[in-house]
Amino acid sequence: MKTFSVAVIPGDGVGKEVVPQAIRALDAAASRYGSHLHYEQFDWGADYYFRHGRMMPENALELLRGKDAIFLGAIGHPKIADHITLNGLLLPIRRTFDQFANVRPAVLYKGVRSPLSNPGEIDMLVVRENTEGEYAQVGGFVHQDHPGEVAIQTGVFTRQGVERVVRFAFELARKRNRKKRLTSVTKSNAQGFGLVLWDRVFQMVAAEYPDIETESLLVDAAAMNFIRRPASFDVVVASNLFGDILSDISAIIAGSIGLAASANLDPTRRYPSMFEPVHGSAPDIAGRGIVNPMAQILSGGMMLEHLGLEEAAAKVERAVAAVLEEGNALTPDLGGSGTTVEVTDAVIRAIEA
Ligand code: NAI
Ligand code: MG
C-alpha cells in the first residue's frame, strides 16, 4: 500500500471543524483505492500565539519540509491583526516552499444556485502567481506620522517568476483538455513596466502552445466578464493581487465560498505543496457545527490529485457533486439545514457507494 505523509494544520475557528471532517472523507477515498495517508497534526495558529507569542514554532518550516503535502484549515482570530497571522504562518510557508502557483477552481455544480441569473456552465480555474508581484512587500514610509508622510509600495515582476506561472497555466489548460483556452489578466495600460513584462512573457510562452487559444484582458474588463460571460473561461492566469481579487468573484458566482477549494503548488515538487480552502476562520459561525466542509474536502481532493492518486481525487469530487445535486444534506450557506458532520457523512457514503 502506498503511504503519504501529510502535515495537518487545522488552524483557527471553523478550520478546526472542517479539517477533521475532511480527513474522514480523504481516508475513505484513499483506502478505497488502496493507499494510505499518514497525518501529523500541528496545533499552530491563534491559540499557539496566545501561549507562545508567535503563530508557529521557530523550527516549523523544518518540521514541514520533509512532508509530501500540507493540509491547512484556516488561520485568523478577531483578537490578532491579520498581517500577523498572514506573515506569521501562511506567507512563510508559501514562500519557503516556493509554492508559486495558487490554483483556485470554480465549478457551478448541479443543484447549486449562482447569484447570477443566467450563469451557464461555469467550470474554470484561476491560477494566481503566489510569490512576487504586488505582494512582494518592497517599499517603505518616509516622514512617518507627519502630515507630509509618503508611502512607497513597489511590485516586483521577474521574467522567471512570470514565465514559470504562465507556463504552468498553459500546461494546465492542455491537461484539462476542455476548452483549451488560457486568459491572461493584467493592467499593462496603467502599469507600464511589470505588467508589460508579463504581457511579453505571455506572448513568448504562448508561441510554444499553438493548441491553446489565448486571450489577454485588462483586469477591469476581466472582472466584468467573470460576471457577464463566466462560461467562456477555462484557465485564467493573473498576478498575485489580481488573482486574489478575481478568485473571490469566481468563488461567489459558483454559489458559495463554502465550496471554494485551493492549492498552493510547487509544481517542481522540490517542496511540499499546501492545500486549503479559500475561506477564512469564519468566527461568525465557528463552534456551531454548521460550517460547510465541502471546500476543505475539495481541497483535500486536489491534494490527492497532486499526490498522484487521480482516481481517489476524482471520486472525492464526484461524491461532493452528487451530494450537491441530491440536495438532501446541505449546510445553511447553500440553503440547507444540515450540519458539518451530516454533510460529511453524505459525502463519505457517496465515496463508498
Ligand atoms: P471568512 O472566509 O472567514 O468568512 C466570510 C463569510 O463567509 C462569513 O460570513 C463566513 O461565515 C462565511 N463562510 C466562510 N466559509 C464558510 C463555509 N465553509 N461555510 C459556510 N460559510 C462560510 O472571511 P473573513 O470573515 O473575512 O475572515 C475571518 C478570519 O479569517 C480573518 O481573521 C481573516 O484574516 C482570516 N482569513 C484567513 C484565510 C486563510 O487562512 N487562508 C483566508 C481568508 C480570511
Ligand atoms: Mg482572498
Coordinates of C-alpha atoms and ligand atoms in Angstrom, one line a residue, residues 104 128 244 248 278, ligand 2:
R104 CA -8.4 28.1 -7.4
R128 CA -2.7 33.2 -9.2
D244 CA -6.7 37.1 -5.4
D248 CA -13.3 35.8 -5.0
V278 CA -10.3 29.8 0.1
Ligands
MG2 MG -8.6 36.5 -0.9

